[in-house]
MMTF fields as JSON, N, C-alpha, C and O atoms, coordinates in Angstrom:
{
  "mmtfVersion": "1.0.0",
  "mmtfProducer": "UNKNOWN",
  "numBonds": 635,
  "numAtoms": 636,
  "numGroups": 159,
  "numChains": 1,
  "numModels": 1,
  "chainsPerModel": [1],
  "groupsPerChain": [159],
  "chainIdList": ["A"],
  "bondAtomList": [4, 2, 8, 6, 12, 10, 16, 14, 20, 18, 24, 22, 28, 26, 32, 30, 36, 34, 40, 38, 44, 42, 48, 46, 52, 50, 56, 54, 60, 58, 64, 62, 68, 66, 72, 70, 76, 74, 80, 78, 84, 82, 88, 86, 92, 90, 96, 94, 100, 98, 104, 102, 108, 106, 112, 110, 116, 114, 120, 118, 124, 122, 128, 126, 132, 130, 136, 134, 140, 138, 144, 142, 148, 146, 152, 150, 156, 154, 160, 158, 164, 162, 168, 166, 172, 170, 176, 174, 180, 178, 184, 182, 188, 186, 192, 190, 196, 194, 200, 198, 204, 202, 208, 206, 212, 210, 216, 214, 220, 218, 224, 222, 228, 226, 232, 230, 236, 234, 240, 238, 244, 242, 248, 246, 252, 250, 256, 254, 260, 258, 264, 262, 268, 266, 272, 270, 276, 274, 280, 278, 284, 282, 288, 286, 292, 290, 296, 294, 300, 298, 304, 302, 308, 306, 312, 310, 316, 314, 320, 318, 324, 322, 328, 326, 332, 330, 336, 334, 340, 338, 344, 342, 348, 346, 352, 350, 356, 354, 360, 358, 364, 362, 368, 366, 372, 370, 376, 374, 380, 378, 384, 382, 388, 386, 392, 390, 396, 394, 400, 398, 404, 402, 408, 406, 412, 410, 416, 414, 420, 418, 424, 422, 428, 426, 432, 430, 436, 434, 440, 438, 444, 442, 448, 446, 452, 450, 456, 454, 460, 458, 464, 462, 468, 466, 472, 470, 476, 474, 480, 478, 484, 482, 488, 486, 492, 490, 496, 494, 500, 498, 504, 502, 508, 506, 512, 510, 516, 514, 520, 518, 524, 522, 528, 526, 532, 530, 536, 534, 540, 538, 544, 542, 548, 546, 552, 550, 556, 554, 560, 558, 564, 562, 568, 566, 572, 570, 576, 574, 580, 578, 584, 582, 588, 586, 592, 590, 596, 594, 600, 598, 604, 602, 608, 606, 612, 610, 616, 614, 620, 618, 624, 622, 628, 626, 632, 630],
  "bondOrderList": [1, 1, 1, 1, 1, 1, 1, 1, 1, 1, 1, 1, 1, 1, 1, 1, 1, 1, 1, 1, 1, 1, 1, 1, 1, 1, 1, 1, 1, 1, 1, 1, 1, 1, 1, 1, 1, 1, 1, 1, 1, 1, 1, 1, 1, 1, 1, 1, 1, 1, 1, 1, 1, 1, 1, 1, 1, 1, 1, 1, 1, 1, 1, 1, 1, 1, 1, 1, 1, 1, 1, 1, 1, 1, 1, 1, 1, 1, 1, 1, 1, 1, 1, 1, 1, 1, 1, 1, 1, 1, 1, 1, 1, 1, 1, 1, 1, 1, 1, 1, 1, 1, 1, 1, 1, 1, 1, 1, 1, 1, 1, 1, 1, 1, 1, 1, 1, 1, 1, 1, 1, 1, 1, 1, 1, 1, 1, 1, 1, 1, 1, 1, 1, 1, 1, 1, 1, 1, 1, 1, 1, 1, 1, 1, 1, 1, 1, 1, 1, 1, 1, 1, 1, 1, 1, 1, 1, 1],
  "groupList": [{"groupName": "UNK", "atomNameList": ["N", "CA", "C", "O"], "elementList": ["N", "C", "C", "O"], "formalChargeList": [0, 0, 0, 0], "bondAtomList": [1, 0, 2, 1, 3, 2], "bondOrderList": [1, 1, 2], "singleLetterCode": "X", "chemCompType": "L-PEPTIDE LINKING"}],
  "groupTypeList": [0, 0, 0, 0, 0, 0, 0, 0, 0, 0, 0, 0, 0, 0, 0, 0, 0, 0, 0, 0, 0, 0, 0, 0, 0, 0, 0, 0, 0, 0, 0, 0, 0, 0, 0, 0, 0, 0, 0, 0, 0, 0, 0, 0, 0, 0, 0, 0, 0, 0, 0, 0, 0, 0, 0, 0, 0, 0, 0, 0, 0, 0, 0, 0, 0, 0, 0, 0, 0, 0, 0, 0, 0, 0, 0, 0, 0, 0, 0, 0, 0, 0, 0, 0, 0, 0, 0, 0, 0, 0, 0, 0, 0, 0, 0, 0, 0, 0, 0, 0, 0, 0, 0, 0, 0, 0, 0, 0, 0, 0, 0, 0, 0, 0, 0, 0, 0, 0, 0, 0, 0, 0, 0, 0, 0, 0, 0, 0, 0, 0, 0, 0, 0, 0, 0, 0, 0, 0, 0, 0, 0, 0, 0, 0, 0, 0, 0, 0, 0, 0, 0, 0, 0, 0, 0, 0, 0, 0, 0],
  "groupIdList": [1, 2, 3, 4, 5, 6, 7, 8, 9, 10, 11, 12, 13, 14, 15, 16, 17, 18, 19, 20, 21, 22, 23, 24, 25, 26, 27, 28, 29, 30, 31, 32, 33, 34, 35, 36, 37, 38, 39, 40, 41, 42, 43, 44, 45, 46, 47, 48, 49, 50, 51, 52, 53, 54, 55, 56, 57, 58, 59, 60, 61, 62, 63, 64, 65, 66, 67, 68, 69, 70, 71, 72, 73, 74, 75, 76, 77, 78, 79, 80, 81, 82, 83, 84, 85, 86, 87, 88, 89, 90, 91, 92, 93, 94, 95, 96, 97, 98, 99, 100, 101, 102, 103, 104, 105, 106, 107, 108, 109, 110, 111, 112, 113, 114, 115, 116, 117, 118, 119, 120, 121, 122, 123, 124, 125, 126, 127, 128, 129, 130, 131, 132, 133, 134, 135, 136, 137, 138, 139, 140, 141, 142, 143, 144, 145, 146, 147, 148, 149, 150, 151, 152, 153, 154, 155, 156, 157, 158, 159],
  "secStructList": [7, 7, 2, 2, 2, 2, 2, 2, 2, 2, 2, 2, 2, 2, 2, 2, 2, 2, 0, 0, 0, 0, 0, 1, 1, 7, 7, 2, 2, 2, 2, 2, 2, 2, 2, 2, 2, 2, 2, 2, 6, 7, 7, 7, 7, 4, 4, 4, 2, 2, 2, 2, 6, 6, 6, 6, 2, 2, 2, 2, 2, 1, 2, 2, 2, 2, 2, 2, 2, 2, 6, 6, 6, 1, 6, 6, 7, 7, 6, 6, 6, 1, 7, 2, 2, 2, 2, 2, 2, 2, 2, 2, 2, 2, 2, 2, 6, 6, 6, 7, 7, 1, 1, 7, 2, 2, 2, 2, 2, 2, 2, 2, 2, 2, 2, 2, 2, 2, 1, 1, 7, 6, 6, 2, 2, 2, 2, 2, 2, 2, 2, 2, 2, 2, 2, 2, 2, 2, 7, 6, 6, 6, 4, 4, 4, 1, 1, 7, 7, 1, 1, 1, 7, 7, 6, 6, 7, 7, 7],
  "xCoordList": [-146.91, -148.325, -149.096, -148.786, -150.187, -150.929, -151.534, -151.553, -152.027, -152.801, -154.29, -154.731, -154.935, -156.063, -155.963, -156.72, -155.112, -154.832, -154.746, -155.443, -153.754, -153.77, -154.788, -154.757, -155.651, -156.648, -158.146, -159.004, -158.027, -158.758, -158.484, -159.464, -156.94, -156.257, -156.802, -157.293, -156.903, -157.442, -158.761, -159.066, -159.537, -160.727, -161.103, -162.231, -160.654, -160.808, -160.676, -161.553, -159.547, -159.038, -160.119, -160.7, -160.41, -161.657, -162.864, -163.334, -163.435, -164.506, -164.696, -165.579, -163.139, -162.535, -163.014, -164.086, -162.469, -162.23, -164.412, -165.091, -164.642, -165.945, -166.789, -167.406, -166.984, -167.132, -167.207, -168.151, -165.381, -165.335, -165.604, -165.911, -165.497, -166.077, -167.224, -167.386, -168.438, -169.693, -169.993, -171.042, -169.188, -169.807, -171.069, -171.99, -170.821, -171.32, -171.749, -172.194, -171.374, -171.723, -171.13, -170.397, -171.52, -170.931, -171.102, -170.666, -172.027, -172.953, -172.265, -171.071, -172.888, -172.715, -171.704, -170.721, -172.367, -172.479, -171.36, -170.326, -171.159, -170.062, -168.491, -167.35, -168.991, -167.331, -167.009, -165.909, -167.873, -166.721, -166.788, -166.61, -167.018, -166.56, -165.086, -164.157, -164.926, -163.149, -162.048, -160.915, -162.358, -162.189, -160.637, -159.49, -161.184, -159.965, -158.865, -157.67, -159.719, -158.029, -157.333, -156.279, -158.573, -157.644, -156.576, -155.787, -156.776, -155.625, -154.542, -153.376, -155.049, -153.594, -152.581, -151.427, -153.041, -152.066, -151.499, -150.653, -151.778, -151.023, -150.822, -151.47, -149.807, -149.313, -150.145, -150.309, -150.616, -151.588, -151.505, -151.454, -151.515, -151.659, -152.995, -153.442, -153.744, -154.409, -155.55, -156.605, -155.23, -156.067, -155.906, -156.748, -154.742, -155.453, -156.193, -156.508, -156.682, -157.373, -159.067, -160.18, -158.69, -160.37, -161.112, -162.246, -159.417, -160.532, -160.904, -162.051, -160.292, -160.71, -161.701, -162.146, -162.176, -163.307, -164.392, -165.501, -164.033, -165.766, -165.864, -166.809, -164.946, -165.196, -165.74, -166.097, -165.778, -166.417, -167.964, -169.083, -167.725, -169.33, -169.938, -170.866, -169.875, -170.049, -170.592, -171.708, -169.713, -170.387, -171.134, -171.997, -171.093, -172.071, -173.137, -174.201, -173.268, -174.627, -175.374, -176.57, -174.453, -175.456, -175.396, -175.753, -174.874, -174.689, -175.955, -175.834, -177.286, -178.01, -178.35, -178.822, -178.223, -178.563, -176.88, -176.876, -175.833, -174.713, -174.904, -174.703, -175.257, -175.164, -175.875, -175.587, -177.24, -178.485, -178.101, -178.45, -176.874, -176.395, -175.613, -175.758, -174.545, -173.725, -174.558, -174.037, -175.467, -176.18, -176.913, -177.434, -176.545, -177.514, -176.544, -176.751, -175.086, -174.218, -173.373, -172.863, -173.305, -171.8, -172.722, -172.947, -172.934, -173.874, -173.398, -172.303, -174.402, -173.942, -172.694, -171.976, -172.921, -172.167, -173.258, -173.624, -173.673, -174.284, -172.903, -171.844, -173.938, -172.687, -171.978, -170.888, -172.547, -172.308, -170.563, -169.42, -171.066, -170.064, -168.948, -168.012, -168.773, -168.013, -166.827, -167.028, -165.148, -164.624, -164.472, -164.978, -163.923, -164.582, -163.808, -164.16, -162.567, -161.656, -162.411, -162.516, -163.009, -163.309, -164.849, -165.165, -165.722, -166.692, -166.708, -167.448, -165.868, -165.256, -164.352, -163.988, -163.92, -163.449, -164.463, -164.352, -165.501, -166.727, -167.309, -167.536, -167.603, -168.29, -167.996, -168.834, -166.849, -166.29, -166.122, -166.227, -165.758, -166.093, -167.266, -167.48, -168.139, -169.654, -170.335, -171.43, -169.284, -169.759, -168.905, -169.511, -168.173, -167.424, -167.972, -168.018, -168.275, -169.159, -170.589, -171.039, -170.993, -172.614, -172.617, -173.241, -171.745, -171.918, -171.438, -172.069, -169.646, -168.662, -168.495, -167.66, -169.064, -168.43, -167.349, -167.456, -166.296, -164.988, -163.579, -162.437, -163.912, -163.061, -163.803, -164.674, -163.587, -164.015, -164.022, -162.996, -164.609, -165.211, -163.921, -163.26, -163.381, -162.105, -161.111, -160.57, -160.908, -159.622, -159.931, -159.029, -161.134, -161.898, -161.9, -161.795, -162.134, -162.242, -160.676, -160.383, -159.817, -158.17, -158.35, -158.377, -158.415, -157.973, -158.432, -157.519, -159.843, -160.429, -159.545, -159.148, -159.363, -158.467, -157.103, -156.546, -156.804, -154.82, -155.48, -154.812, -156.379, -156.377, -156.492, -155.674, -157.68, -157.627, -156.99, -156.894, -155.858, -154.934, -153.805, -152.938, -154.237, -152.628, -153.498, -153.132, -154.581, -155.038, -156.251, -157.051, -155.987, -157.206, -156.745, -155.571, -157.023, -156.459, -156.234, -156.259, -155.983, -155.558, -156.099, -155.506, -157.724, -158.451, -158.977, -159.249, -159.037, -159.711, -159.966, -161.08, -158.866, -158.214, -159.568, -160.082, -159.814, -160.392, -162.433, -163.286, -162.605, -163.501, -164.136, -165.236, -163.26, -163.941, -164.11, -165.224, -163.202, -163.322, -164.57, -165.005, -164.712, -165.726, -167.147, -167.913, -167.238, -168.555, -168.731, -169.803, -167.754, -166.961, -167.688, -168.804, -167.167, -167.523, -168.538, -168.873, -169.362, -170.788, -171.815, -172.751, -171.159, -171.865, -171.671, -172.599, -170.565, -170.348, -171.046, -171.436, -171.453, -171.769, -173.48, -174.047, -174.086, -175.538, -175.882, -176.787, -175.46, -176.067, -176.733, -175.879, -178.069, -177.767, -177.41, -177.383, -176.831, -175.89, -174.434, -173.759, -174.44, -172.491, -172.853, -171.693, -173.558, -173.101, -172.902, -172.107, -173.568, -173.377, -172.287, -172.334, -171.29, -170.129, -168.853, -167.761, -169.025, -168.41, -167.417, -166.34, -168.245, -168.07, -167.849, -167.352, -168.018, -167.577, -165.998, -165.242, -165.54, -164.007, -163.843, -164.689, -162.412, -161.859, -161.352, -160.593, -161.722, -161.304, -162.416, -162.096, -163.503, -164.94, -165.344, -165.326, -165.743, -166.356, -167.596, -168.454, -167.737, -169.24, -170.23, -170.133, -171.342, -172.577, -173.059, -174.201, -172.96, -173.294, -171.677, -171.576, -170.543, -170.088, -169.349, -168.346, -170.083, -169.532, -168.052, -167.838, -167.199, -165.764, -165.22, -164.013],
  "yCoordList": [107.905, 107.602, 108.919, 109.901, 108.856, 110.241, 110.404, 109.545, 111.701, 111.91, 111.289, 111.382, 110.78, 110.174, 108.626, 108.254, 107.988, 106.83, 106.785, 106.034, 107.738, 107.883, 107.986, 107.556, 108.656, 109.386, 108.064, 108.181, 107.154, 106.311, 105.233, 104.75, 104.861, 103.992, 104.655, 103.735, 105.647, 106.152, 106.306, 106.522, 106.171, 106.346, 104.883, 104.775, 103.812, 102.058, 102.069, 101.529, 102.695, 102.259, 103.093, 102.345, 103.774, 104.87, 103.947, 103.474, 103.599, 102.694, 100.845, 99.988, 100.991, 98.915, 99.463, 99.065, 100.141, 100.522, 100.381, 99.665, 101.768, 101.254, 100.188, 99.89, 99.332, 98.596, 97.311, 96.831, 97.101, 96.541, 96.553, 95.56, 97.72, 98.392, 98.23, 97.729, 98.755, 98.775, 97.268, 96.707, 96.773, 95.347, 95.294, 94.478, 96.395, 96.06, 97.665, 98.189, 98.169, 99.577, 100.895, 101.022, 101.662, 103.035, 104.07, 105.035, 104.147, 105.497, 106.281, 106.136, 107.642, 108.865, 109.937, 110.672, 109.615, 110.577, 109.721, 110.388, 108.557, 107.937, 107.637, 107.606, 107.46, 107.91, 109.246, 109.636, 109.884, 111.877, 111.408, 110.306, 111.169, 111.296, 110.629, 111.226, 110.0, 109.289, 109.766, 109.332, 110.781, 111.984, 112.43, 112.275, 113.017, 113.955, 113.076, 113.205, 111.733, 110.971, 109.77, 109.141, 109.9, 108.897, 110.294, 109.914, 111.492, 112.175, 112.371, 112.385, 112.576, 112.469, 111.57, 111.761, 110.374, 109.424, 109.295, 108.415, 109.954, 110.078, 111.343, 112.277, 111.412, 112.775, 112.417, 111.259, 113.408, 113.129, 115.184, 116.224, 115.163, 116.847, 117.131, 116.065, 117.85, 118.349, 117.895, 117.566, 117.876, 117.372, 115.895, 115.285, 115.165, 113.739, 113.441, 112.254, 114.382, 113.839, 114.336, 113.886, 115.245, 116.162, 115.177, 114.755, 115.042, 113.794, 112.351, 111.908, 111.949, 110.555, 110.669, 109.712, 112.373, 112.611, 113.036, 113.432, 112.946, 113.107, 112.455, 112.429, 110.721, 109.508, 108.497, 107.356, 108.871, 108.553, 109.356, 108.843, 110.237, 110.629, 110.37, 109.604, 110.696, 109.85, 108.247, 107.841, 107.666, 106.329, 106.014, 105.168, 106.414, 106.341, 107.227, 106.809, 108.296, 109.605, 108.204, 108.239, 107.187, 106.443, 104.751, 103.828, 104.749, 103.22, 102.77, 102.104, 102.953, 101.686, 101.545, 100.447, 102.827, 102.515, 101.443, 100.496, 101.943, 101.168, 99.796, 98.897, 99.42, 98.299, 96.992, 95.848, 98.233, 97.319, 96.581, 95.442, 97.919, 97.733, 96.324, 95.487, 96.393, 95.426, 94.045, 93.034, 93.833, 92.7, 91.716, 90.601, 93.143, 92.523, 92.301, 92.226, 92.134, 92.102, 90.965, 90.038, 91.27, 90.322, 88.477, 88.004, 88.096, 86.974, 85.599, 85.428, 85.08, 84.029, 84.835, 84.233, 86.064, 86.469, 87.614, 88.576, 87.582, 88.102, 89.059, 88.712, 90.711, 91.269, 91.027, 91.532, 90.314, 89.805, 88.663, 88.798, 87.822, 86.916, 87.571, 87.316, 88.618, 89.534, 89.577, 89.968, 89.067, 90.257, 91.529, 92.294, 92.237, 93.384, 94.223, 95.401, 93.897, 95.037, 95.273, 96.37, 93.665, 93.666, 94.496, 95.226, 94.404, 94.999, 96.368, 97.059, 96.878, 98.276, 98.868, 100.039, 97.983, 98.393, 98.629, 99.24, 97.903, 97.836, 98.981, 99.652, 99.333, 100.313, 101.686, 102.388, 102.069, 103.192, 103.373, 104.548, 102.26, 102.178, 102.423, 103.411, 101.703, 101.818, 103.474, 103.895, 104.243, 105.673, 106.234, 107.239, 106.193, 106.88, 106.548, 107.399, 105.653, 105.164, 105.852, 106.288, 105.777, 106.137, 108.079, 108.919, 108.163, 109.329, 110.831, 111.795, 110.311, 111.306, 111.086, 110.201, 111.643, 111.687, 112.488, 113.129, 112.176, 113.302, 112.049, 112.414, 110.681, 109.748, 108.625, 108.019, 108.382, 107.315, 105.73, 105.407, 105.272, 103.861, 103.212, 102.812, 103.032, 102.126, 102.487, 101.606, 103.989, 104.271, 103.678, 103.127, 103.892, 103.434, 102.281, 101.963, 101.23, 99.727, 99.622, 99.007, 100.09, 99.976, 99.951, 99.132, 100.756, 101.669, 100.95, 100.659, 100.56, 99.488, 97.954, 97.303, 97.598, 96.397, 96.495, 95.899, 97.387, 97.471, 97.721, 97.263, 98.227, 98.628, 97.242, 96.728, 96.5, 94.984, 94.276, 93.715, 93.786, 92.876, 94.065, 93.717, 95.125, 95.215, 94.89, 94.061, 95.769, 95.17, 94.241, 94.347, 93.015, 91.778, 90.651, 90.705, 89.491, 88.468, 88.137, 88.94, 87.014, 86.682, 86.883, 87.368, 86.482, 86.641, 88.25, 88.682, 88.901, 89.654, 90.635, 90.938, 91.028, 91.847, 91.097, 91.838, 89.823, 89.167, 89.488, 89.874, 89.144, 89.094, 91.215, 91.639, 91.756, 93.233, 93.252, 93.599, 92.936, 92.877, 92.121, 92.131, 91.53, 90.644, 91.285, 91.518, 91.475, 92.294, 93.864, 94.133, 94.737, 96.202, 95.703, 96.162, 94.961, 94.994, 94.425, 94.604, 93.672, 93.52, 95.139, 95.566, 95.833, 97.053, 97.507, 98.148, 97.463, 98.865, 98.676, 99.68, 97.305, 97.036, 97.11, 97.493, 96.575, 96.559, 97.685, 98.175, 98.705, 99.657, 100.675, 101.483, 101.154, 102.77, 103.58, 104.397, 103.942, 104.788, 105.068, 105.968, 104.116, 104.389, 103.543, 103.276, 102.993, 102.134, 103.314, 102.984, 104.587, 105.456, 106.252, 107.304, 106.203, 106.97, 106.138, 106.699, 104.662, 103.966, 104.476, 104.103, 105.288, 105.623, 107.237, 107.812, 107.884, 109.122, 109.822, 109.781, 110.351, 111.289, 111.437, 111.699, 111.16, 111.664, 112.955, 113.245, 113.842, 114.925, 116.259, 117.447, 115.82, 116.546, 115.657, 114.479, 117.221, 116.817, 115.869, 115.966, 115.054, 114.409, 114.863, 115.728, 114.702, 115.336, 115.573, 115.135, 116.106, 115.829, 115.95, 115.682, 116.219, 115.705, 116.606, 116.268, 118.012, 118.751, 119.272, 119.783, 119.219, 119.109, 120.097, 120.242],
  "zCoordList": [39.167, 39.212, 39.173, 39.848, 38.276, 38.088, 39.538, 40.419, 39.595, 40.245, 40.505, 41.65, 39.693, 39.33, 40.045, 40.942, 39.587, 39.903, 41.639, 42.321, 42.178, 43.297, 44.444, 45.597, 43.796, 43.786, 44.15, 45.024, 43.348, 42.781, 44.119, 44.687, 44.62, 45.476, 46.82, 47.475, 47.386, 48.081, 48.599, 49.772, 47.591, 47.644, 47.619, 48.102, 47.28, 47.534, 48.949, 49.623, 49.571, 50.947, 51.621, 52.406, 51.641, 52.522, 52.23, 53.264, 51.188, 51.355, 51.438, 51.456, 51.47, 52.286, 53.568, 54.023, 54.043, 55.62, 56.25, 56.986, 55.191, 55.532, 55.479, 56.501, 54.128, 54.101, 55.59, 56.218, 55.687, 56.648, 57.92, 58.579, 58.342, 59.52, 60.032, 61.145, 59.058, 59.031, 58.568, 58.885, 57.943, 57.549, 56.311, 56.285, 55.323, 53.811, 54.201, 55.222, 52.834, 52.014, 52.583, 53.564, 51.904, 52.234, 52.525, 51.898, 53.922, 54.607, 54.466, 54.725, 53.898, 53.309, 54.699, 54.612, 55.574, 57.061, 57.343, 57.308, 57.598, 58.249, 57.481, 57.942, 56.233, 55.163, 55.361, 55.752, 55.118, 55.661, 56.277, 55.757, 57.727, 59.235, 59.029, 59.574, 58.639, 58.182, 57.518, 57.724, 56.599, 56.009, 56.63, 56.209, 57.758, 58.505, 58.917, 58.651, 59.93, 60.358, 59.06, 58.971, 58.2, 57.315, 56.178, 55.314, 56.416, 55.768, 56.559, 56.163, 58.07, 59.253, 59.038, 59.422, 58.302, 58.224, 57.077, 56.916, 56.294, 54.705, 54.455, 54.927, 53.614, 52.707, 51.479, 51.096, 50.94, 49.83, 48.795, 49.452, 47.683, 47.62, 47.3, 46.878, 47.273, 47.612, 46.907, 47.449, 45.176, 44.192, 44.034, 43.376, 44.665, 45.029, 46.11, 46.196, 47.222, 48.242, 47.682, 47.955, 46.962, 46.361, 45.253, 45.025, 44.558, 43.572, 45.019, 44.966, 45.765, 46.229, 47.252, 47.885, 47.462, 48.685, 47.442, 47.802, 45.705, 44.757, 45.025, 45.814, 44.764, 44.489, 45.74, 45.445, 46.873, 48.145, 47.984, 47.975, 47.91, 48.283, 47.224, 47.485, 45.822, 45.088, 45.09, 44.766, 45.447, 45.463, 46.576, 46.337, 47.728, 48.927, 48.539, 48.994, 47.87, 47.919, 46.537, 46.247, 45.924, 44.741, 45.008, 44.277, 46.182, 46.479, 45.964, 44.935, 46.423, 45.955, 44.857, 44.562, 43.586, 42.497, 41.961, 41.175, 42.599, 41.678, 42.235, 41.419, 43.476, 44.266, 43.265, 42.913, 43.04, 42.208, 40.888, 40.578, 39.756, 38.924, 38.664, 37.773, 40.017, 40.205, 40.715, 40.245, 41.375, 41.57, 40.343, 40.314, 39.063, 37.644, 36.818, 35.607, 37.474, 35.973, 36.55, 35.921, 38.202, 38.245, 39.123, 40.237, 37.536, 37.312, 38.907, 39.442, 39.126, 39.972, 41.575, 42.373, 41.442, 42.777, 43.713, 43.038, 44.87, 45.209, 46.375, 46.898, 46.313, 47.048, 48.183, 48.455, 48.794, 50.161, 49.799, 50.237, 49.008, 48.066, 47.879, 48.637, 46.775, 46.655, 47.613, 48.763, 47.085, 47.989, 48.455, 47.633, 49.574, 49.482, 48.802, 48.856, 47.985, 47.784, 46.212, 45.663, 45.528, 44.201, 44.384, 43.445, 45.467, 45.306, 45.424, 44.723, 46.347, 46.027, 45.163, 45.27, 44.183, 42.934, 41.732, 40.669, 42.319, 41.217, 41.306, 40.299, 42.39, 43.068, 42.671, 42.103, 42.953, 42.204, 41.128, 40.777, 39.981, 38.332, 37.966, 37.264, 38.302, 38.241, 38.668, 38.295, 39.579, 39.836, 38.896, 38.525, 38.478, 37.213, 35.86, 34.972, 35.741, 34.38, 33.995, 32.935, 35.035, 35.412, 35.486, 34.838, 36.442, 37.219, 36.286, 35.852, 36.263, 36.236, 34.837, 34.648, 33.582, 32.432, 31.514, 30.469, 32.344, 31.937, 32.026, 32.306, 31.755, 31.488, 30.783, 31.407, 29.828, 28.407, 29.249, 29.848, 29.25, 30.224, 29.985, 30.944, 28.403, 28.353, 29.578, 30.247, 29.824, 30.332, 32.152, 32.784, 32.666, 33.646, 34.242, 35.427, 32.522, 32.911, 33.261, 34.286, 32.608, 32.755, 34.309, 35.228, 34.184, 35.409, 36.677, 37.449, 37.092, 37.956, 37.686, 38.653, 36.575, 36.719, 37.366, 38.288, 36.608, 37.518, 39.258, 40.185, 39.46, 40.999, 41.405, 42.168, 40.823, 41.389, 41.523, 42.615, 39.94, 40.622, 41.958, 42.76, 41.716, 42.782, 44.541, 45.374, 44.64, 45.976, 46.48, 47.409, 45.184, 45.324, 45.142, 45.509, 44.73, 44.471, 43.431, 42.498, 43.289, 41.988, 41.014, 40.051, 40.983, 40.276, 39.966, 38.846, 41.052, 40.91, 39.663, 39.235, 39.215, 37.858, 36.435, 35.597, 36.505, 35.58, 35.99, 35.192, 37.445, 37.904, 37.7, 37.344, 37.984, 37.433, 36.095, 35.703, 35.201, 33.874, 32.765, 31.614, 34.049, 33.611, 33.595, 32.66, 34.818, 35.415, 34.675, 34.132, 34.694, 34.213, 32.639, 32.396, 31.814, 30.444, 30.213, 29.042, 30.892, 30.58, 30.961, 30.285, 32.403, 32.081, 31.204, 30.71, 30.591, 29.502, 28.523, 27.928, 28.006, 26.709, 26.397, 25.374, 27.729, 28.212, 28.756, 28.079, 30.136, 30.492, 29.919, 29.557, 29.58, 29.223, 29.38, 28.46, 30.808, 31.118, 30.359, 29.858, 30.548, 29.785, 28.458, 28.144, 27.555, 26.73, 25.408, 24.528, 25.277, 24.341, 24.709, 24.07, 25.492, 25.688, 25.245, 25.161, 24.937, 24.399, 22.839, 22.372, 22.505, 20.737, 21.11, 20.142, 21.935, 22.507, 22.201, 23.172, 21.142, 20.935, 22.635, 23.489, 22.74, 23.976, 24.082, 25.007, 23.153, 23.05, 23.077, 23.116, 23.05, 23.143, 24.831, 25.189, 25.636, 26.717, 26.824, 25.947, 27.726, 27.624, 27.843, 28.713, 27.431, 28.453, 29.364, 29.221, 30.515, 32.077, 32.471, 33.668, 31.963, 32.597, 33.596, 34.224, 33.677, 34.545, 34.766, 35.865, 34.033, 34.162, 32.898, 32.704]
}
């Protein structure tokens, strides 16, 4: 398993935890604070814990713009509805799509689905895919990175 992927699994479980904890979303101040003992308990190297502490602050420093995103795509489900592993799978796609342009949305949408079916339900794998490809196709954010060479950096994308 790449690093990325790992990376990605990590950063779901740091914001389930919050999520559940707090009981909906992902305060900025209170995800680091979790930071230190949720690495006590795992072996992780170094550049999978760095990528899964962008991808936390990240999506908590933009929760309400992705939150808003996700309330306009994933039709007939309000976030509350949402399970929480699928809404935090959304969550972090939606900050990689939007945010981080140094991975092509296809490899992304992949990538958010395999996380779902492995830690959601049955459905879930279908239910991101669902929601995931109506952003891609409608957003302005990501819908011009669609047609983007994977071999030329993106714009913004810092990397």
């Amino acid at each position: 398993m790449g690093f990325r992927r790992k990376g990605r699994e990590y950063a779901l479980q740091l914001l389930f935890e919050s999520d559940v904890v707090r009981g909906g979303g992902a305060d900025l101040e209170a995800v680091t604070g979790r930071f230190a003992p949720f690495w006590a308990q795992r072996r992780a190297q170094p550049e999978v814990r760095s990528f899964a502490e962008i991808l936390v602050r990240g999506v908590a420093g933009h929760e309400p713009e992705i939150d808003l995103m996700l309330t306009r795509h994933a039709r007939h489900w309000s976030l509350d509805r949402m399970a929480a592993v699928d809404r935090n799978v959304l969550r972090l796609a939606v900050y990689e799509l939007c945010y981080e342009g140094d991975v092509p949305p296809r490899v992304v949408l992949n990538e958010a689905i395999e996380i779902a079916k492995k830690y959601g339900s049955e459905d879930s794998g279908a239910f991101v895919n669902g929601v995931l490809n109506d952003i891609v196709h409608t957003e302005d954010a990501v819908r011009d990175r669609r047609t983007a060479p994977e071999s030329e950096p993106l714009p913004g994308s810092g990397r």
